[in-house]
Each structure stands twice: as C-alpha cells, then as structure tokens.
PDB file of N, CA and C in Angstrom:
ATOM      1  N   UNK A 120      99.777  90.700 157.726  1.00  0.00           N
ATOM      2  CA  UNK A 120     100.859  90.110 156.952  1.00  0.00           C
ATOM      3  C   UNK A 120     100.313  88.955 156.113  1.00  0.00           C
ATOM      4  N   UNK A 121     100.452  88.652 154.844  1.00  0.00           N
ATOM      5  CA  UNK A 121     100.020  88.015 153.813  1.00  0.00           C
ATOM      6  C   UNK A 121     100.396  86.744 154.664  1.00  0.00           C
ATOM      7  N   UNK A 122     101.591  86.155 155.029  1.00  0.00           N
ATOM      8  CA  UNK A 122     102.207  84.801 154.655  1.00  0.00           C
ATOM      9  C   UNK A 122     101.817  84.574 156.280  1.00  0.00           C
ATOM     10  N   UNK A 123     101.069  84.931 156.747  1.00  0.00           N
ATOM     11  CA  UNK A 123     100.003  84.308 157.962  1.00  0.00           C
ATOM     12  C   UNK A 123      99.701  82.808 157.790  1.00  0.00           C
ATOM     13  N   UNK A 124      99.319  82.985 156.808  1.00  0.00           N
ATOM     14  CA  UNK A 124      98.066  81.451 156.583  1.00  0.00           C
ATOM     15  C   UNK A 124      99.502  80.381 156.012  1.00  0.00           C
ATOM     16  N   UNK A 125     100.908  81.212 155.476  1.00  0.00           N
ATOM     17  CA  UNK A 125     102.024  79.593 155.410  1.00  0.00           C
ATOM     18  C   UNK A 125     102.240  79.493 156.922  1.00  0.00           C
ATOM     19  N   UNK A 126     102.369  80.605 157.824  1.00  0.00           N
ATOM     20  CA  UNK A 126     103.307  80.611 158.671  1.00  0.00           C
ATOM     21  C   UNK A 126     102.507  79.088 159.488  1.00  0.00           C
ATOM     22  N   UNK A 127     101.239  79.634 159.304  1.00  0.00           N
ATOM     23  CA  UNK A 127      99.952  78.517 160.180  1.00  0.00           C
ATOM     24  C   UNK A 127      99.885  77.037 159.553  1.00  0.00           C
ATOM     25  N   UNK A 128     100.405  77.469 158.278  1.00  0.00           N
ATOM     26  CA  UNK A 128     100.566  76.071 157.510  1.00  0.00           C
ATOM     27  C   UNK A 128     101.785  74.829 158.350  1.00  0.00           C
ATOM     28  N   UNK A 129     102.683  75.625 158.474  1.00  0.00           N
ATOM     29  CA  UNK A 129     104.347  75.345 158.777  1.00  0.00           C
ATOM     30  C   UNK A 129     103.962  74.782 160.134  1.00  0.00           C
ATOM     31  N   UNK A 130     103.402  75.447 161.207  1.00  0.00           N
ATOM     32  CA  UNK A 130     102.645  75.433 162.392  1.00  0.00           C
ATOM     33  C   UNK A 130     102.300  74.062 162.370  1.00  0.00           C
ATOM     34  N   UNK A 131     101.350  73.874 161.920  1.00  0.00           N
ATOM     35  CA  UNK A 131     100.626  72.700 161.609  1.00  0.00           C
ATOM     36  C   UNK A 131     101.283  71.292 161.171  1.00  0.00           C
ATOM     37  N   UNK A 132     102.221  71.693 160.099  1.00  0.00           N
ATOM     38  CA  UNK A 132     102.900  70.421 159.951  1.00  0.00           C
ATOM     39  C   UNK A 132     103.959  69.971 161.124  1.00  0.00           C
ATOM     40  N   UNK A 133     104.809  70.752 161.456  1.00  0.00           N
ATOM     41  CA  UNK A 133     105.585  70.448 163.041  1.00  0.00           C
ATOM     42  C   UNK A 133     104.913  70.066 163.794  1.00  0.00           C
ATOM     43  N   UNK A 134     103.462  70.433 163.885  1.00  0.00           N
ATOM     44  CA  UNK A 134     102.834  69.527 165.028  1.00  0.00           C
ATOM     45  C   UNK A 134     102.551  68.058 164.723  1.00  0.00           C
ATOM     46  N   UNK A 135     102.580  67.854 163.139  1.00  0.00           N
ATOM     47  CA  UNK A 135     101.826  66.576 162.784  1.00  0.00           C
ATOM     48  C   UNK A 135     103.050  65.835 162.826  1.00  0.00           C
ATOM     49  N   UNK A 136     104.347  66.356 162.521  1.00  0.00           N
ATOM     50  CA  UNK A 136     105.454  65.199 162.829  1.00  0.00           C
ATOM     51  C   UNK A 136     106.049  65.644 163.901  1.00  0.00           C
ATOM     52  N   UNK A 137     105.623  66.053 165.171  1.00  0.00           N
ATOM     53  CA  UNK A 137     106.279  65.869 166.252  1.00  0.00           C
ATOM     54  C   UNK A 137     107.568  66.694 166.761  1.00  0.00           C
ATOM     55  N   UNK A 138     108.210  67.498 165.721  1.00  0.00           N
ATOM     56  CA  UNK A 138     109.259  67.662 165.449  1.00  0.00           C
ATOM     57  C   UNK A 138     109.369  69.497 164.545  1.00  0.00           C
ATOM     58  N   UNK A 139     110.566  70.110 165.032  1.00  0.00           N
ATOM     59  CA  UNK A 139     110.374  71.471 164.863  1.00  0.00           C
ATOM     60  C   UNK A 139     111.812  71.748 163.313  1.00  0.00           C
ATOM     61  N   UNK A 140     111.445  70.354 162.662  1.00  0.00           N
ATOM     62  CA  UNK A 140     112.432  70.791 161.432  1.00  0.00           C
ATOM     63  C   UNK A 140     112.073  71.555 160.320  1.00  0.00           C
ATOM     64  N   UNK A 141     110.749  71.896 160.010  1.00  0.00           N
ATOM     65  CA  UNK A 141     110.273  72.499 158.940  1.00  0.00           C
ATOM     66  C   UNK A 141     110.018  73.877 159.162  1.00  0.00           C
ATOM     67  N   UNK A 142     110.497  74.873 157.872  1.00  0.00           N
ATOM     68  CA  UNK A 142     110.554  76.218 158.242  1.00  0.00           C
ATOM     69  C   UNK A 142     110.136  76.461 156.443  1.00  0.00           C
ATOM     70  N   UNK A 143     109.992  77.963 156.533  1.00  0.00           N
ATOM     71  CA  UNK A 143     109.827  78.133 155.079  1.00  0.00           C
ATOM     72  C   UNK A 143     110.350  80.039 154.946  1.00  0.00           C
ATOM     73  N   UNK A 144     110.572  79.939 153.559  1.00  0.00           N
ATOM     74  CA  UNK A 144     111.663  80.929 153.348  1.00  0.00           C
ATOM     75  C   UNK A 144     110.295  81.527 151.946  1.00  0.00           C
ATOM     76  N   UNK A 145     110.711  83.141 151.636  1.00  0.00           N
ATOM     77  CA  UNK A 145     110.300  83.638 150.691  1.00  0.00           C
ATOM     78  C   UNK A 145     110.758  84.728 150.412  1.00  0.00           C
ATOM     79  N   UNK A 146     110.922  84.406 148.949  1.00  0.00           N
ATOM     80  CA  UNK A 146     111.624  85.256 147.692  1.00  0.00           C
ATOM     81  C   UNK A 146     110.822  86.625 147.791  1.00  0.00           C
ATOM     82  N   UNK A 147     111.546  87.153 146.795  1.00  0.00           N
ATOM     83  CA  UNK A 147     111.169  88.669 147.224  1.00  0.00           C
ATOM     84  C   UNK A 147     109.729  89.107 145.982  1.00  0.00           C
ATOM     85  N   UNK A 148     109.509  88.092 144.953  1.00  0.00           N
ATOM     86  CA  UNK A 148     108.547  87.909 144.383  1.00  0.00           C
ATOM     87  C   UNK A 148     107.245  87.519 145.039  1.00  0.00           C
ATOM     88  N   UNK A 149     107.114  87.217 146.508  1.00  0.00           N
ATOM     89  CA  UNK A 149     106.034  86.706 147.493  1.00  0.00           C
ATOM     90  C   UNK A 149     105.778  85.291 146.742  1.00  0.00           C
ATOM     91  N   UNK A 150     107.108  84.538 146.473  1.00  0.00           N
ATOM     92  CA  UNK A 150     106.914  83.532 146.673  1.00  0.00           C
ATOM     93  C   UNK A 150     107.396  82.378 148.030  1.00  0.00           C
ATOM     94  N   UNK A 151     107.009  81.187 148.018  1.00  0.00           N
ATOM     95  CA  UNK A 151     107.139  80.875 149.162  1.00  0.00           C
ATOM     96  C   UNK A 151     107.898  79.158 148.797  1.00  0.00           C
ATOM     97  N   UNK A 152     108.837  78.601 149.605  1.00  0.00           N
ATOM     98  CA  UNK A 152     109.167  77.746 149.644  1.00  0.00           C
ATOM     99  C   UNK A 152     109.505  76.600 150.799  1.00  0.00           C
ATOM    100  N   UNK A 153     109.450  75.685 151.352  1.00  0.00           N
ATOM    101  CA  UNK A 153     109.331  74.642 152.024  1.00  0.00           C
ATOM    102  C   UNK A 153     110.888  74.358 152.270  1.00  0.00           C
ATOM    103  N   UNK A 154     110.903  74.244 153.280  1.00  0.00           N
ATOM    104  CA  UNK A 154     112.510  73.919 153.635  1.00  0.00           C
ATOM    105  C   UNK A 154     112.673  72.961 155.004  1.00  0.00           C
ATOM    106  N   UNK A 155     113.952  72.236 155.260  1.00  0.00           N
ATOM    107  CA  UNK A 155     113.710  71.058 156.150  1.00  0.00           C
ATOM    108  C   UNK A 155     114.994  71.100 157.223  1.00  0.00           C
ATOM    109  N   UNK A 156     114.893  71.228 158.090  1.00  0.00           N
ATOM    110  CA  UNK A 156     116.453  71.110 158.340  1.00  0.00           C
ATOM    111  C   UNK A 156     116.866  69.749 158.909  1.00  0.00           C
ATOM    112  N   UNK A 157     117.840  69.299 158.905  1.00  0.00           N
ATOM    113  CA  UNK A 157     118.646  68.144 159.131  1.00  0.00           C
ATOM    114  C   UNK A 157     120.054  68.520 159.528  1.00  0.00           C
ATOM    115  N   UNK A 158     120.668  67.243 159.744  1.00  0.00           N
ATOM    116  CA  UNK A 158     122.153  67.227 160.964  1.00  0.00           C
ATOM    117  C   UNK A 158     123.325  67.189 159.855  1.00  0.00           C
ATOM    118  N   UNK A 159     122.531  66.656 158.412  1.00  0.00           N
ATOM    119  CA  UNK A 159     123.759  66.932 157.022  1.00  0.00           C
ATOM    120  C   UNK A 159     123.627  68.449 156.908  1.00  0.00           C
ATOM    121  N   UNK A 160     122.369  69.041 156.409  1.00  0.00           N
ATOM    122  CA  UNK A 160     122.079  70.304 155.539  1.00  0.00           C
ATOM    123  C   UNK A 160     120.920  71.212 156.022  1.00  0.00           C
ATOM    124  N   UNK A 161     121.380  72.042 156.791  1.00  0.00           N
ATOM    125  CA  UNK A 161     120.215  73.281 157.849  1.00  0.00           C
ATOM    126  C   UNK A 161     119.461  73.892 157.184  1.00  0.00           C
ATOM    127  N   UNK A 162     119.471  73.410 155.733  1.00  0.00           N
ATOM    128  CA  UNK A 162     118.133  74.421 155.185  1.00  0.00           C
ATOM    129  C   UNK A 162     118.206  73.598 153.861  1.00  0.00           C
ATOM    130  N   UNK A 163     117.961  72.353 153.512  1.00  0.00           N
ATOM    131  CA  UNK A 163     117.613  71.616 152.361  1.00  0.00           C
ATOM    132  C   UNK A 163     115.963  72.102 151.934  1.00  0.00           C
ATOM    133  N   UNK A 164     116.020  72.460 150.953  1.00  0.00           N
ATOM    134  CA  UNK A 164     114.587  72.794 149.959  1.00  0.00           C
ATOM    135  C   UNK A 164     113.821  71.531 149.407  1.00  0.00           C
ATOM    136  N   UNK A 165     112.720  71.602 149.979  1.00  0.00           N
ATOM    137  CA  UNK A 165     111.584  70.395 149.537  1.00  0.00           C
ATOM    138  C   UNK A 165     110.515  71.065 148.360  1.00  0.00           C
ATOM    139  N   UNK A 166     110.705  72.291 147.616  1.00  0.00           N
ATOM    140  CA  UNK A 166     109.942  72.141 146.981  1.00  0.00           C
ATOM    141  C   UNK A 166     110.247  73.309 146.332  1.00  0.00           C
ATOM    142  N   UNK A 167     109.650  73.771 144.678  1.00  0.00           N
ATOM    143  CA  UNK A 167     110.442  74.968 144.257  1.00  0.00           C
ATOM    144  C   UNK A 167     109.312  76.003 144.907  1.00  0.00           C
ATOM    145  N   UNK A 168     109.517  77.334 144.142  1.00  0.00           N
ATOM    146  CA  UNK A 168     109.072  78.564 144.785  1.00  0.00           C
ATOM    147  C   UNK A 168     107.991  78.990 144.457  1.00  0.00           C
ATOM    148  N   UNK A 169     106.359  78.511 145.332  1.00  0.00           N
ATOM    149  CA  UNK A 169     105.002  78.551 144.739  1.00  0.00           C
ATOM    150  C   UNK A 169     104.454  79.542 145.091  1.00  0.00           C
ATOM    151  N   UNK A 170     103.352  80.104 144.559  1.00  0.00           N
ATOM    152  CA  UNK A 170     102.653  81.159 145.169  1.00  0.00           C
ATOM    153  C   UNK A 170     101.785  80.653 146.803  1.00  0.00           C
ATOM    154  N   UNK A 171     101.167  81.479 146.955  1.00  0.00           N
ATOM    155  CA  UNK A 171     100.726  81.206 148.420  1.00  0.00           C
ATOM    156  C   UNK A 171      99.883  80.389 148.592  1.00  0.00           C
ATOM    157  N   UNK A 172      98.284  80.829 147.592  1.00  0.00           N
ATOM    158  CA  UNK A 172      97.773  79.554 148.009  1.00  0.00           C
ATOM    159  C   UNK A 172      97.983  77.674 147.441  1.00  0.00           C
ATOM    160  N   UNK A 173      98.680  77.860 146.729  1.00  0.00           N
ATOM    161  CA  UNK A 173      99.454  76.797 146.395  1.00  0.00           C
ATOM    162  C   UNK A 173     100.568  76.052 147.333  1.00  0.00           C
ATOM    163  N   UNK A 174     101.328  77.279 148.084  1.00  0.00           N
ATOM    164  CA  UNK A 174     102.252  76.093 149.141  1.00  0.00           C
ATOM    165  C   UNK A 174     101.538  75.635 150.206  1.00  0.00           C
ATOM    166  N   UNK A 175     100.182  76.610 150.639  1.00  0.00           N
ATOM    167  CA  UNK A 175      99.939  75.926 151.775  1.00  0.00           C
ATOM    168  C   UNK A 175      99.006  74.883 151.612  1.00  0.00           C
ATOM    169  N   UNK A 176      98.343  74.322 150.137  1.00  0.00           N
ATOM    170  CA  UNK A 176      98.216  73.316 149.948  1.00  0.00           C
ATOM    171  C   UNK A 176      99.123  72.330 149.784  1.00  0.00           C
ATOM    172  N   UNK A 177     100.060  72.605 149.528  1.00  0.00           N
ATOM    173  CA  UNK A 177     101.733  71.848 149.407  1.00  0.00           C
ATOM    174  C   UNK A 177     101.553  71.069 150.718  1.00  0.00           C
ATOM    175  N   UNK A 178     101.833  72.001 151.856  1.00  0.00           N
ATOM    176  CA  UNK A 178     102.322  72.197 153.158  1.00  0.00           C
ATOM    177  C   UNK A 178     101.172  71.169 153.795  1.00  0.00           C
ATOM    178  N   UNK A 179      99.899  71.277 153.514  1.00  0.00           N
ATOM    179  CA  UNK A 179      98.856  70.494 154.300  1.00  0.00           C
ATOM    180  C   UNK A 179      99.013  69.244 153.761  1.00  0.00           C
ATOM    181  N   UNK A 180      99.736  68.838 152.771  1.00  0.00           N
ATOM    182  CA  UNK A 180      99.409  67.610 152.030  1.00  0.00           C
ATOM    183  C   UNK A 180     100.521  66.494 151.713  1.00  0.00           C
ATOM    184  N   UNK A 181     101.534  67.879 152.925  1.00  0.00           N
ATOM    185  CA  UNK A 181     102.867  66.820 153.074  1.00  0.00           C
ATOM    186  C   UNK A 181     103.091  66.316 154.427  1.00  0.00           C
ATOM    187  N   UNK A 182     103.836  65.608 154.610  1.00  0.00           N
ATOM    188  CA  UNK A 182     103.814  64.744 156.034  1.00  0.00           C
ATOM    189  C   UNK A 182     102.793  63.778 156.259  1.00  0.00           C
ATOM    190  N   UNK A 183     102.504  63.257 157.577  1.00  0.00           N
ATOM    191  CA  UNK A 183     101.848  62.531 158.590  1.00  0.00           C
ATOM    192  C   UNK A 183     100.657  63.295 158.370  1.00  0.00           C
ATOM    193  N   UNK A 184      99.507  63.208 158.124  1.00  0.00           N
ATOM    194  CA  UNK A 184      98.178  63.337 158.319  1.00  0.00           C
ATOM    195  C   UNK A 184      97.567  63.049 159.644  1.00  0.00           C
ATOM    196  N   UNK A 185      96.898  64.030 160.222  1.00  0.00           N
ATOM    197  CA  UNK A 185      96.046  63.949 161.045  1.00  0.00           C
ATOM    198  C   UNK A 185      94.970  63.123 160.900  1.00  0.00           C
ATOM    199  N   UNK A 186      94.816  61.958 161.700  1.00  0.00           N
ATOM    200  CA  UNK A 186      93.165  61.008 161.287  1.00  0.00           C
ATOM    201  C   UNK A 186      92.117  61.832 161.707  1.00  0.00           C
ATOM    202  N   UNK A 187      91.156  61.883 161.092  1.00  0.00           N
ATOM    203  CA  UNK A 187      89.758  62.205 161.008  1.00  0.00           C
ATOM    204  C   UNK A 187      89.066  61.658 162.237  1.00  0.00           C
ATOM    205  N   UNK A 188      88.461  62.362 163.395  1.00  0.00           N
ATOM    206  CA  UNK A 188      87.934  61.996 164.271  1.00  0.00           C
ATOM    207  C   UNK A 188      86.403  61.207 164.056  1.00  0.00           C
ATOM    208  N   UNK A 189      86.110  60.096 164.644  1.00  0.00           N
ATOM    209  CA  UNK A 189      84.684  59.813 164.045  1.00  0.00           C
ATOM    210  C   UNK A 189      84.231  59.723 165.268  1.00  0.00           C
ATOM    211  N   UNK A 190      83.044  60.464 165.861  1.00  0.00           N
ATOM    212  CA  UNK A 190      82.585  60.020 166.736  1.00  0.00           C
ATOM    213  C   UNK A 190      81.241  58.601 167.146  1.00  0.00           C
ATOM    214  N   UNK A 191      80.565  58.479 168.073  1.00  0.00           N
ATOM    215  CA  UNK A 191      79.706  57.354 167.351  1.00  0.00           C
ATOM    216  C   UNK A 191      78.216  57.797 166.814  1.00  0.00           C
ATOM    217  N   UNK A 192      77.978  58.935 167.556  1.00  0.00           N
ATOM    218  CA  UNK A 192      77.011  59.746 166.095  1.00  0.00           C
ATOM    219  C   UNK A 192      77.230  59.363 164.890  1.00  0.00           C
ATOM    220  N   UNK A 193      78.371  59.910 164.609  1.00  0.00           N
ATOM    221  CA  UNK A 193      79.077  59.709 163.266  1.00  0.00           C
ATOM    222  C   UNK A 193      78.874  58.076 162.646  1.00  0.00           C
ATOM    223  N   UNK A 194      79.626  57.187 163.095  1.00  0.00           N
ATOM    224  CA  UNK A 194      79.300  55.868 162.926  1.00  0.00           C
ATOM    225  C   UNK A 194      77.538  55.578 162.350  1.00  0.00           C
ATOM    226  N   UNK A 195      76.866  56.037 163.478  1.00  0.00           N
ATOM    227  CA  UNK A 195      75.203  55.518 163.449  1.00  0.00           C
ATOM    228  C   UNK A 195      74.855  56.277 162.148  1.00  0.00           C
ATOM    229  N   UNK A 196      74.891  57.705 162.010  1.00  0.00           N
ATOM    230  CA  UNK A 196      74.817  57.711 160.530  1.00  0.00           C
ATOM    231  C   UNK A 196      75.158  57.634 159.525  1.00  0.00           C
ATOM    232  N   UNK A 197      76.405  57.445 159.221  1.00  0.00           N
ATOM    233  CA  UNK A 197      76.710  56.839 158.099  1.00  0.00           C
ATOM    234  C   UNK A 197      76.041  55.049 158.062  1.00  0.00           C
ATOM    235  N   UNK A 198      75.448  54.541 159.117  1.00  0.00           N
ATOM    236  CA  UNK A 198      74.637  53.499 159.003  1.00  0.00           C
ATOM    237  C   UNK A 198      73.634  53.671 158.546  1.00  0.00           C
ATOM    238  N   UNK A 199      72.760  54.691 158.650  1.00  0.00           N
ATOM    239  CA  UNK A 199      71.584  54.716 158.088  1.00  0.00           C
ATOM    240  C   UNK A 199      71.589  55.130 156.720  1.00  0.00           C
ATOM    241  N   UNK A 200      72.470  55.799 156.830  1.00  0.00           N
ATOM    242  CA  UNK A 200      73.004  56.285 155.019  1.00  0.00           C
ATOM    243  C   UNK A 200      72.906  54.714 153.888  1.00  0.00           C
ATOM    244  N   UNK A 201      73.547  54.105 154.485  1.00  0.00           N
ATOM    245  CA  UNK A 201      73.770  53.116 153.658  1.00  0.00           C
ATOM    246  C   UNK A 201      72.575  51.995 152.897  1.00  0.00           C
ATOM    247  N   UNK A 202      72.402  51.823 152.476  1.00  0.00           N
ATOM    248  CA  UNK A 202      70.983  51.266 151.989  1.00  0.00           C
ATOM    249  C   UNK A 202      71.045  49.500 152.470  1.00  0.00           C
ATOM    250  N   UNK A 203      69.800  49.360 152.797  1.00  0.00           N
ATOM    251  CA  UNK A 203      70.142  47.828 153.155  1.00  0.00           C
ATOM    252  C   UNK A 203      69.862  47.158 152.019  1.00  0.00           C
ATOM    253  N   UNK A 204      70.521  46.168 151.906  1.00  0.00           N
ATOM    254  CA  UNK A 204      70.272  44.943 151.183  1.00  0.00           C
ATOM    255  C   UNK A 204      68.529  44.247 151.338  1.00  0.00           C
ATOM    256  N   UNK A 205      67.942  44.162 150.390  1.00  0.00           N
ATOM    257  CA  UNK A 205      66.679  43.417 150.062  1.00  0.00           C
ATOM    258  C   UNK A 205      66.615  42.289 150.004  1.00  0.00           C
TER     259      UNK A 205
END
C-alpha cells in the first residue's frame, strides 16, 4: 500500500506529542491531507491536499521534535573537529 510511509509519518507524530489527535485522510487523486481532532471540531484540516512525498515531509516537520541524541563519543569529536585557537 502506497500511503505506508504517511501512515508511519502520522505514527510518528502522535508519538512526538504524546497524544492520539492526528489522523490523515486521502482524496481519491492519492492525495493526502493532515487532520487534527479536537473537543470543538473531530476532523479540522491542517493543511491542503499534497502529494505523498511532500506530506510526509509536512508531517515530520510539524509538531514537537524529537532532540537529537548526542552521545559522549559524539561530544569528543566534534572536539577535535574544531580547530584550536593559535
């Protein structure tokens, strides 16, 4: 099934806000749209009707962001990366 990779998109953002309000709907053109539900309006639209790989860049780039794990590997080299001062 094509709309795998929104469904995983959608997936992803409910996990990043905690919360199971975001769903997404698609037109019969295989387009895809972003939708929110709330206690006013059970299916308010956050965005118009994009192709695929376009919403699920939508979709990754809305909400709460996941922080970037750094470990201290990580730390030590980006230290050595850096050039010292002379």
């Amino acid at each position: 099934m094509r709309s795998t990779r929104a469904t995983g998109a959608i997936e992803r953002l409910n996990i990043r806000t905690g919360t199971r309000q975001y769903s997404m709907a698609r037109t019969s053109g295989e387009m895809f749209y972003l939708l929110q539900r709330t206690s006013e309006n059970p299916a308010e639209k956050l965005c118009e009707p994009l192709p695929l790989d376009a919403f699920v860049t939508f979709v990754n780039a809305y909400g709460p962001q996941k922080p970037k794990r750094v470990s201290k590997l990580d730390v030590a080299f980006e230290k050595q990366l850096m050039k010292k001062p002379e």
